Amino acid sequence: MRTVIFIPARYASTRYPGKPLVELRQKDGSTKSLIQMSWEAASAIEGVDAVYVATDDVRIAEHARGFGAEVVMTSEACENGTARCADALAQLDEAPDLVVNFQGDAPLTPPWFVEKLIAAMQADPTVSMATPVLRCDRQTYENFVEDRQNGRVGGTTAVFDRYQNALYFSKEVLPYIAPGKLPEPIPVFHHVGVYAYRPAALQAYIDAPVSTLETLEGLEQLRFLAAGMPVRCVEVDARGRVFWELNNPEDVARIEAALEAQ
């Protein structure tokens, strides 16, 4: 199964303009940009034929080429990462069997998250789209709650049925748990912002109308659910690693602390 990874990256982020070029301190004291860290994380994944940075911004493109990445220039009209992946896919000379959307703000994504996702797609040819989910540990759950209490939009949570098909994704912390009643294991799953699609699913996404829920939540995957297209949730294991995305400036310190601890 020929697999390519696209790392969608845009400069004009609403919550954090210029985010892909933000420099993060490494364990050895040096710094790397967020997009370079994400590209290096994607390049460490086994079973992938090519990794591309997909962007409409010349600054990001020049920076990415500077550290050795292949770049696909996409339209400024791409409203989200899935649309940008569809645009980038159309520019390849040879269509792959599988497209992975690797978020450019998630450099802490371990390679085995994506490897398990690819394996799930290989094992079940009826699955047209899949995404990883990670059961929250106490610290991650507390980060979610802290963000919402302080009016910040942080990570995304996922709820799914007994067949691992998504019921809903939200920037709220779902399911709601009353204070003082947090059970173990914690029944909240952090949605890891990586997607694997078959090319036909990407085209179906572009053809489907924008849904109200997608607009309200700002979550592109809700268009699939609103159109009746199943999204398979693949549970992954952190293996003791901390996972968090860079959604807000406050997340820089969280990610740098995680890098120091690794």
PDB file of N, CA and C in Angstrom, residues 62-146:
ATOM      1  N   GLU A  62       9.878  28.224   2.058  1.00  0.00           N
ATOM      2  CA  GLU A  62      11.327  28.439   2.007  1.00  0.00           C
ATOM      3  C   GLU A  62      12.010  27.864   3.240  1.00  0.00           C
ATOM      4  N   HIS A  63      11.382  28.044   4.392  1.00  0.00           N
ATOM      5  CA  HIS A  63      11.952  27.495   5.625  1.00  0.00           C
ATOM      6  C   HIS A  63      11.989  25.970   5.570  1.00  0.00           C
ATOM      7  N   ALA A  64      10.908  25.358   5.087  1.00  0.00           N
ATOM      8  CA  ALA A  64      10.836  23.899   5.020  1.00  0.00           C
ATOM      9  C   ALA A  64      11.867  23.337   4.052  1.00  0.00           C
ATOM     10  N   ARG A  65      12.025  23.966   2.906  1.00  0.00           N
ATOM     11  CA  ARG A  65      13.042  23.501   1.955  1.00  0.00           C
ATOM     12  C   ARG A  65      14.433  23.641   2.555  1.00  0.00           C
ATOM     13  N   GLY A  66      14.605  24.634   3.422  1.00  0.00           N
ATOM     14  CA  GLY A  66      15.900  24.860   4.047  1.00  0.00           C
ATOM     15  C   GLY A  66      16.345  23.725   4.949  1.00  0.00           C
ATOM     16  N   PHE A  67      15.398  23.027   5.571  1.00  0.00           N
ATOM     17  CA  PHE A  67      15.802  21.873   6.397  1.00  0.00           C
ATOM     18  C   PHE A  67      15.605  20.541   5.681  1.00  0.00           C
ATOM     19  N   GLY A  68      15.332  20.587   4.367  1.00  0.00           N
ATOM     20  CA  GLY A  68      15.335  19.379   3.558  1.00  0.00           C
ATOM     21  C   GLY A  68      13.995  18.787   3.211  1.00  0.00           C
ATOM     22  N   ALA A  69      12.906  19.472   3.540  1.00  0.00           N
ATOM     23  CA  ALA A  69      11.577  18.930   3.253  1.00  0.00           C
ATOM     24  C   ALA A  69      11.177  19.151   1.799  1.00  0.00           C
ATOM     25  N   GLU A  70      10.405  18.207   1.259  1.00  0.00           N
ATOM     26  CA  GLU A  70       9.735  18.425  -0.015  1.00  0.00           C
ATOM     27  C   GLU A  70       8.470  19.224   0.255  1.00  0.00           C
ATOM     28  N   VAL A  71       8.159  20.171  -0.624  1.00  0.00           N
ATOM     29  CA  VAL A  71       7.037  21.085  -0.404  1.00  0.00           C
ATOM     30  C   VAL A  71       6.071  21.015  -1.580  1.00  0.00           C
ATOM     31  N   VAL A  72       4.781  21.000  -1.265  1.00  0.00           N
ATOM     32  CA  VAL A  72       3.738  21.144  -2.273  1.00  0.00           C
ATOM     33  C   VAL A  72       3.016  22.449  -1.979  1.00  0.00           C
ATOM     34  N   MET A  73       3.003  23.367  -2.941  1.00  0.00           N
ATOM     35  CA  MET A  73       2.309  24.639  -2.763  1.00  0.00           C
ATOM     36  C   MET A  73       0.823  24.442  -3.081  1.00  0.00           C
ATOM     37  N   THR A  74      -0.008  24.850  -2.151  1.00  0.00           N
ATOM     38  CA  THR A  74      -1.450  24.653  -2.276  1.00  0.00           C
ATOM     39  C   THR A  74      -2.165  25.992  -2.359  1.00  0.00           C
ATOM     40  N   SER A  75      -3.443  25.919  -2.650  1.00  0.00           N
ATOM     41  CA  SER A  75      -4.256  27.125  -2.822  1.00  0.00           C
ATOM     42  C   SER A  75      -4.490  27.845  -1.497  1.00  0.00           C
ATOM     43  N   GLU A  76      -4.567  29.157  -1.548  1.00  0.00           N
ATOM     44  CA  GLU A  76      -4.917  29.940  -0.370  1.00  0.00           C
ATOM     45  C   GLU A  76      -6.375  29.715   0.036  1.00  0.00           C
ATOM     46  N   ALA A  77      -7.165  29.144  -0.867  1.00  0.00           N
ATOM     47  CA  ALA A  77      -8.587  28.932  -0.592  1.00  0.00           C
ATOM     48  C   ALA A  77      -8.841  27.711   0.280  1.00  0.00           C
ATOM     49  N   CYS A  78      -7.825  26.897   0.559  1.00  0.00           N
ATOM     50  CA  CYS A  78      -8.011  25.708   1.400  1.00  0.00           C
ATOM     51  C   CYS A  78      -8.403  26.142   2.805  1.00  0.00           C
ATOM     52  N   GLU A  79      -9.596  25.711   3.238  1.00  0.00           N
ATOM     53  CA  GLU A  79     -10.115  26.202   4.516  1.00  0.00           C
ATOM     54  C   GLU A  79      -9.619  25.423   5.719  1.00  0.00           C
ATOM     55  N   ASN A  80      -9.017  24.246   5.487  1.00  0.00           N
ATOM     56  CA  ASN A  80      -8.518  23.448   6.607  1.00  0.00           C
ATOM     57  C   ASN A  80      -7.507  22.428   6.076  1.00  0.00           C
ATOM     58  N   GLY A  81      -6.982  21.617   6.992  1.00  0.00           N
ATOM     59  CA  GLY A  81      -5.943  20.662   6.617  1.00  0.00           C
ATOM     60  C   GLY A  81      -6.415  19.579   5.666  1.00  0.00           C
ATOM     61  N   THR A  82      -7.656  19.120   5.832  1.00  0.00           N
ATOM     62  CA  THR A  82      -8.166  18.085   4.934  1.00  0.00           C
ATOM     63  C   THR A  82      -8.286  18.615   3.511  1.00  0.00           C
ATOM     64  N   ALA A  83      -8.806  19.833   3.372  1.00  0.00           N
ATOM     65  CA  ALA A  83      -8.900  20.437   2.045  1.00  0.00           C
ATOM     66  C   ALA A  83      -7.507  20.656   1.452  1.00  0.00           C
ATOM     67  N   ARG A  84      -6.553  21.001   2.299  1.00  0.00           N
ATOM     68  CA  ARG A  84      -5.185  21.210   1.805  1.00  0.00           C
ATOM     69  C   ARG A  84      -4.570  19.886   1.340  1.00  0.00           C
ATOM     70  N   CYS A  85      -4.877  18.794   2.064  1.00  0.00           N
ATOM     71  CA  CYS A  85      -4.394  17.480   1.628  1.00  0.00           C
ATOM     72  C   CYS A  85      -5.000  17.091   0.282  1.00  0.00           C
ATOM     73  N   ALA A  86      -6.279  17.379   0.098  1.00  0.00           N
ATOM     74  CA  ALA A  86      -6.939  17.073  -1.175  1.00  0.00           C
ATOM     75  C   ALA A  86      -6.298  17.865  -2.311  1.00  0.00           C
ATOM     76  N   ASP A  87      -5.994  19.124  -2.056  1.00  0.00           N
ATOM     77  CA  ASP A  87      -5.354  19.972  -3.057  1.00  0.00           C
ATOM     78  C   ASP A  87      -3.958  19.427  -3.383  1.00  0.00           C
ATOM     79  N   ALA A  88      -3.195  19.067  -2.349  1.00  0.00           N
ATOM     80  CA  ALA A  88      -1.845  18.543  -2.567  1.00  0.00           C
ATOM     81  C   ALA A  88      -1.882  17.212  -3.307  1.00  0.00           C
ATOM     82  N   LEU A  89      -2.843  16.369  -2.970  1.00  0.00           N
ATOM     83  CA  LEU A  89      -2.971  15.066  -3.625  1.00  0.00           C
ATOM     84  C   LEU A  89      -3.171  15.229  -5.127  1.00  0.00           C
ATOM     85  N   ALA A  90      -3.969  16.213  -5.508  1.00  0.00           N
ATOM     86  CA  ALA A  90      -4.258  16.434  -6.930  1.00  0.00           C
ATOM     87  C   ALA A  90      -3.012  16.840  -7.709  1.00  0.00           C
ATOM     88  N   GLN A  91      -1.974  17.286  -7.012  1.00  0.00           N
ATOM     89  CA  GLN A  91      -0.755  17.739  -7.689  1.00  0.00           C
ATOM     90  C   GLN A  91       0.302  16.649  -7.831  1.00  0.00           C
ATOM     91  N   LEU A  92       0.082  15.490  -7.210  1.00  0.00           N
ATOM     92  CA  LEU A  92       1.060  14.412  -7.334  1.00  0.00           C
ATOM     93  C   LEU A  92       0.940  13.728  -8.694  1.00  0.00           C
ATOM     94  N   ASP A  93       2.062  13.304  -9.222  1.00  0.00           N
ATOM     95  CA  ASP A  93       2.059  12.616 -10.516  1.00  0.00           C
ATOM     96  C   ASP A  93       1.394  11.248 -10.414  1.00  0.00           C
ATOM     97  N   GLU A  94       1.569  10.608  -9.261  1.00  0.00           N
ATOM     98  CA  GLU A  94       0.993   9.268  -9.044  1.00  0.00           C
ATOM     99  C   GLU A  94       0.201   9.272  -7.750  1.00  0.00           C
ATOM    100  N   ALA A  95      -1.070   8.895  -7.836  1.00  0.00           N
ATOM    101  CA  ALA A  95      -1.923   8.888  -6.646  1.00  0.00           C
ATOM    102  C   ALA A  95      -1.553   7.721  -5.742  1.00  0.00           C
ATOM    103  N   PRO A  96      -1.390   7.956  -4.441  1.00  0.00           N
ATOM    104  CA  PRO A  96      -1.088   6.863  -3.508  1.00  0.00           C
ATOM    105  C   PRO A  96      -2.351   6.088  -3.156  1.00  0.00           C
ATOM    106  N   ASP A  97      -2.181   4.979  -2.455  1.00  0.00           N
ATOM    107  CA  ASP A  97      -3.319   4.214  -1.956  1.00  0.00           C
ATOM    108  C   ASP A  97      -3.875   4.825  -0.672  1.00  0.00           C
ATOM    109  N   LEU A  98      -2.994   5.515   0.058  1.00  0.00           N
ATOM    110  CA  LEU A  98      -3.378   6.063   1.357  1.00  0.00           C
ATOM    111  C   LEU A  98      -2.703   7.413   1.556  1.00  0.00           C
ATOM    112  N   VAL A  99      -3.482   8.369   2.080  1.00  0.00           N
ATOM    113  CA  VAL A  99      -2.966   9.699   2.395  1.00  0.00           C
ATOM    114  C   VAL A  99      -3.067   9.900   3.903  1.00  0.00           C
ATOM    115  N   VAL A 100      -1.969  10.327   4.531  1.00  0.00           N
ATOM    116  CA  VAL A 100      -1.977  10.638   5.956  1.00  0.00           C
ATOM    117  C   VAL A 100      -1.827  12.139   6.124  1.00  0.00           C
ATOM    118  N   ASN A 101      -2.740  12.719   6.883  1.00  0.00           N
ATOM    119  CA  ASN A 101      -2.697  14.130   7.253  1.00  0.00           C
ATOM    120  C   ASN A 101      -2.048  14.204   8.631  1.00  0.00           C
ATOM    121  N   PHE A 102      -0.801  14.652   8.663  1.00  0.00           N
ATOM    122  CA  PHE A 102      -0.033  14.732   9.914  1.00  0.00           C
ATOM    123  C   PHE A 102      -0.005  16.189  10.338  1.00  0.00           C
ATOM    124  N   GLN A 103      -0.622  16.492  11.460  1.00  0.00           N
ATOM    125  CA  GLN A 103      -0.777  17.881  11.866  1.00  0.00           C
ATOM    126  C   GLN A 103       0.564  18.547  12.133  1.00  0.00           C
ATOM    127  N   GLY A 104       0.723  19.758  11.595  1.00  0.00           N
ATOM    128  CA  GLY A 104       1.965  20.490  11.759  1.00  0.00           C
ATOM    129  C   GLY A 104       2.152  21.103  13.125  1.00  0.00           C
ATOM    130  N   ASP A 105       1.135  20.951  14.007  1.00  0.00           N
ATOM    131  CA  ASP A 105       1.273  21.502  15.359  1.00  0.00           C
ATOM    132  C   ASP A 105       1.375  20.394  16.411  1.00  0.00           C
ATOM    133  N   ALA A 106       1.724  19.174  15.974  1.00  0.00           N
ATOM    134  CA  ALA A 106       1.772  18.039  16.905  1.00  0.00           C
ATOM    135  C   ALA A 106       3.105  17.311  16.815  1.00  0.00           C
ATOM    136  N   PRO A 107       4.204  17.980  17.165  1.00  0.00           N
ATOM    137  CA  PRO A 107       5.526  17.349  17.031  1.00  0.00           C
ATOM    138  C   PRO A 107       5.772  16.236  18.036  1.00  0.00           C
ATOM    139  N   LEU A 108       4.918  16.118  19.056  1.00  0.00           N
ATOM    140  CA  LEU A 108       5.079  15.056  20.044  1.00  0.00           C
ATOM    141  C   LEU A 108       4.386  13.756  19.621  1.00  0.00           C
ATOM    142  N   THR A 109       3.822  13.717  18.406  1.00  0.00           N
ATOM    143  CA  THR A 109       3.140  12.514  17.929  1.00  0.00           C
ATOM    144  C   THR A 109       4.164  11.390  17.719  1.00  0.00           C
ATOM    145  N   PRO A 110       4.081  10.293  18.497  1.00  0.00           N
ATOM    146  CA  PRO A 110       5.036   9.196  18.312  1.00  0.00           C
ATOM    147  C   PRO A 110       4.777   8.467  16.991  1.00  0.00           C
ATOM    148  N   PRO A 111       5.809   7.891  16.389  1.00  0.00           N
ATOM    149  CA  PRO A 111       5.617   7.211  15.103  1.00  0.00           C
ATOM    150  C   PRO A 111       4.626   6.066  15.173  1.00  0.00           C
ATOM    151  N   TRP A 112       4.552   5.364  16.326  1.00  0.00           N
ATOM    152  CA  TRP A 112       3.669   4.201  16.383  1.00  0.00           C
ATOM    153  C   TRP A 112       2.187   4.584  16.355  1.00  0.00           C
ATOM    154  N   PHE A 113       1.843   5.837  16.671  1.00  0.00           N
ATOM    155  CA  PHE A 113       0.453   6.279  16.519  1.00  0.00           C
ATOM    156  C   PHE A 113       0.032   6.141  15.057  1.00  0.00           C
ATOM    157  N   VAL A 114       0.881   6.640  14.163  1.00  0.00           N
ATOM    158  CA  VAL A 114       0.546   6.640  12.737  1.00  0.00           C
ATOM    159  C   VAL A 114       0.728   5.249  12.146  1.00  0.00           C
ATOM    160  N   GLU A 115       1.732   4.515  12.598  1.00  0.00           N
ATOM    161  CA  GLU A 115       1.944   3.153  12.100  1.00  0.00           C
ATOM    162  C   GLU A 115       0.745   2.270  12.420  1.00  0.00           C
ATOM    163  N   LYS A 116       0.154   2.434  13.618  1.00  0.00           N
ATOM    164  CA  LYS A 116      -1.031   1.646  13.962  1.00  0.00           C
ATOM    165  C   LYS A 116      -2.222   2.067  13.114  1.00  0.00           C
ATOM    166  N   LEU A 117      -2.307   3.356  12.815  1.00  0.00           N
ATOM    167  CA  LEU A 117      -3.387   3.865  11.971  1.00  0.00           C
ATOM    168  C   LEU A 117      -3.292   3.269  10.566  1.00  0.00           C
ATOM    169  N   ILE A 118      -2.091   3.269  10.008  1.00  0.00           N
ATOM    170  CA  ILE A 118      -1.890   2.700   8.669  1.00  0.00           C
ATOM    171  C   ILE A 118      -2.216   1.210   8.679  1.00  0.00           C
ATOM    172  N   ALA A 119      -1.785   0.506   9.731  1.00  0.00           N
ATOM    173  CA  ALA A 119      -2.059  -0.933   9.827  1.00  0.00           C
ATOM    174  C   ALA A 119      -3.552  -1.204   9.894  1.00  0.00           C
ATOM    175  N   ALA A 120      -4.304  -0.364  10.588  1.00  0.00           N
ATOM    176  CA  ALA A 120      -5.754  -0.543  10.682  1.00  0.00           C
ATOM    177  C   ALA A 120      -6.413  -0.370   9.317  1.00  0.00           C
ATOM    178  N   MET A 121      -5.922   0.568   8.534  1.00  0.00           N
ATOM    179  CA  MET A 121      -6.471   0.776   7.191  1.00  0.00           C
ATOM    180  C   MET A 121      -6.106  -0.387   6.270  1.00  0.00           C
ATOM    181  N   GLN A 122      -4.921  -0.919   6.435  1.00  0.00           N
ATOM    182  CA  GLN A 122      -4.508  -2.064   5.619  1.00  0.00           C
ATOM    183  C   GLN A 122      -5.322  -3.305   5.961  1.00  0.00           C
ATOM    184  N   ALA A 123      -5.655  -3.459   7.251  1.00  0.00           N
ATOM    185  CA  ALA A 123      -6.362  -4.660   7.707  1.00  0.00           C
ATOM    186  C   ALA A 123      -7.824  -4.675   7.306  1.00  0.00           C
ATOM    187  N   ASP A 124      -8.430  -3.512   7.119  1.00  0.00           N
ATOM    188  CA  ASP A 124      -9.860  -3.448   6.809  1.00  0.00           C
ATOM    189  C   ASP A 124     -10.088  -2.530   5.622  1.00  0.00           C
ATOM    190  N   PRO A 125     -10.195  -3.087   4.418  1.00  0.00           N
ATOM    191  CA  PRO A 125     -10.349  -2.249   3.218  1.00  0.00           C
ATOM    192  C   PRO A 125     -11.678  -1.508   3.145  1.00  0.00           C
ATOM    193  N   THR A 126     -12.614  -1.837   4.056  1.00  0.00           N
ATOM    194  CA  THR A 126     -13.896  -1.119   4.055  1.00  0.00           C
ATOM    195  C   THR A 126     -13.799   0.224   4.756  1.00  0.00           C
ATOM    196  N   VAL A 127     -12.728   0.452   5.521  1.00  0.00           N
ATOM    197  CA  VAL A 127     -12.559   1.716   6.239  1.00  0.00           C
ATOM    198  C   VAL A 127     -11.982   2.759   5.283  1.00  0.00           C
ATOM    199  N   SER A 128     -12.712   3.856   5.101  1.00  0.00           N
ATOM    200  CA  SER A 128     -12.254   4.880   4.160  1.00  0.00           C
ATOM    201  C   SER A 128     -11.503   6.013   4.839  1.00  0.00           C
ATOM    202  N   MET A 129     -11.681   6.129   6.156  1.00  0.00           N
ATOM    203  CA  MET A 129     -10.978   7.168   6.911  1.00  0.00           C
ATOM    204  C   MET A 129     -10.812   6.715   8.346  1.00  0.00           C
ATOM    205  N   ALA A 130      -9.671   7.028   8.943  1.00  0.00           N
ATOM    206  CA  ALA A 130      -9.428   6.643  10.336  1.00  0.00           C
ATOM    207  C   ALA A 130      -8.590   7.706  11.023  1.00  0.00           C
ATOM    208  N   THR A 131      -8.670   7.720  12.365  1.00  0.00           N
ATOM    209  CA  THR A 131      -7.944   8.707  13.154  1.00  0.00           C
ATOM    210  C   THR A 131      -7.600   8.116  14.514  1.00  0.00           C
ATOM    211  N   PRO A 132      -6.455   8.449  15.108  1.00  0.00           N
ATOM    212  CA  PRO A 132      -6.104   7.869  16.407  1.00  0.00           C
ATOM    213  C   PRO A 132      -6.788   8.581  17.579  1.00  0.00           C
ATOM    214  N   VAL A 133      -7.041   7.831  18.631  1.00  0.00           N
ATOM    215  CA  VAL A 133      -7.530   8.398  19.887  1.00  0.00           C
ATOM    216  C   VAL A 133      -6.699   7.824  21.022  1.00  0.00           C
ATOM    217  N   LEU A 134      -6.509   8.636  22.057  1.00  0.00           N
ATOM    218  CA  LEU A 134      -5.619   8.279  23.161  1.00  0.00           C
ATOM    219  C   LEU A 134      -6.351   8.524  24.476  1.00  0.00           C
ATOM    220  N   ARG A 135      -6.470   7.474  25.285  1.00  0.00           N
ATOM    221  CA  ARG A 135      -7.129   7.651  26.582  1.00  0.00           C
ATOM    222  C   ARG A 135      -6.335   8.642  27.433  1.00  0.00           C
ATOM    223  N   CYS A 136      -7.025   9.611  28.022  1.00  0.00           N
ATOM    224  CA  CYS A 136      -6.359  10.644  28.807  1.00  0.00           C
ATOM    225  C   CYS A 136      -5.795  10.084  30.114  1.00  0.00           C
ATOM    226  N   ASP A 137      -4.568  10.481  30.428  1.00  0.00           N
ATOM    227  CA  ASP A 137      -4.075  10.284  31.785  1.00  0.00           C
ATOM    228  C   ASP A 137      -4.546  11.491  32.609  1.00  0.00           C
ATOM    229  N   ARG A 138      -4.257  11.481  33.889  1.00  0.00           N
ATOM    230  CA  ARG A 138      -4.776  12.544  34.756  1.00  0.00           C
ATOM    231  C   ARG A 138      -4.236  13.922  34.359  1.00  0.00           C
ATOM    232  N   GLN A 139      -2.936  14.001  34.029  1.00  0.00           N
ATOM    233  CA  GLN A 139      -2.358  15.300  33.683  1.00  0.00           C
ATOM    234  C   GLN A 139      -3.002  15.878  32.429  1.00  0.00           C
ATOM    235  N   THR A 140      -3.196  15.032  31.398  1.00  0.00           N
ATOM    236  CA  THR A 140      -3.809  15.516  30.171  1.00  0.00           C
ATOM    237  C   THR A 140      -5.241  15.962  30.420  1.00  0.00           C
ATOM    238  N   TYR A 141      -5.978  15.164  31.205  1.00  0.00           N
ATOM    239  CA  TYR A 141      -7.358  15.546  31.530  1.00  0.00           C
ATOM    240  C   TYR A 141      -7.374  16.889  32.254  1.00  0.00           C
ATOM    241  N   GLU A 142      -6.472  17.091  33.192  1.00  0.00           N
ATOM    242  CA  GLU A 142      -6.415  18.357  33.923  1.00  0.00           C
ATOM    243  C   GLU A 142      -6.042  19.517  33.001  1.00  0.00           C
ATOM    244  N   ASN A 143      -5.191  19.254  31.994  1.00  0.00           N
ATOM    245  CA  ASN A 143      -4.866  20.294  31.010  1.00  0.00           C
ATOM    246  C   ASN A 143      -6.108  20.691  30.221  1.00  0.00           C
ATOM    247  N   PHE A 144      -6.898  19.700  29.822  1.00  0.00           N
ATOM    248  CA  PHE A 144      -8.153  19.979  29.116  1.00  0.00           C
ATOM    249  C   PHE A 144      -9.058  20.870  29.964  1.00  0.00           C
ATOM    250  N   VAL A 145      -9.278  20.465  31.193  1.00  0.00           N
ATOM    251  CA  VAL A 145     -10.193  21.188  32.078  1.00  0.00           C
ATOM    252  C   VAL A 145      -9.670  22.595  32.361  1.00  0.00           C
ATOM    253  N   GLU A 146      -8.353  22.720  32.590  1.00  0.00           N
ATOM    254  CA  GLU A 146      -7.754  24.036  32.851  1.00  0.00           C
ATOM    255  C   GLU A 146      -7.963  24.975  31.665  1.00  0.00           C
TER     256      GLU A 146
END
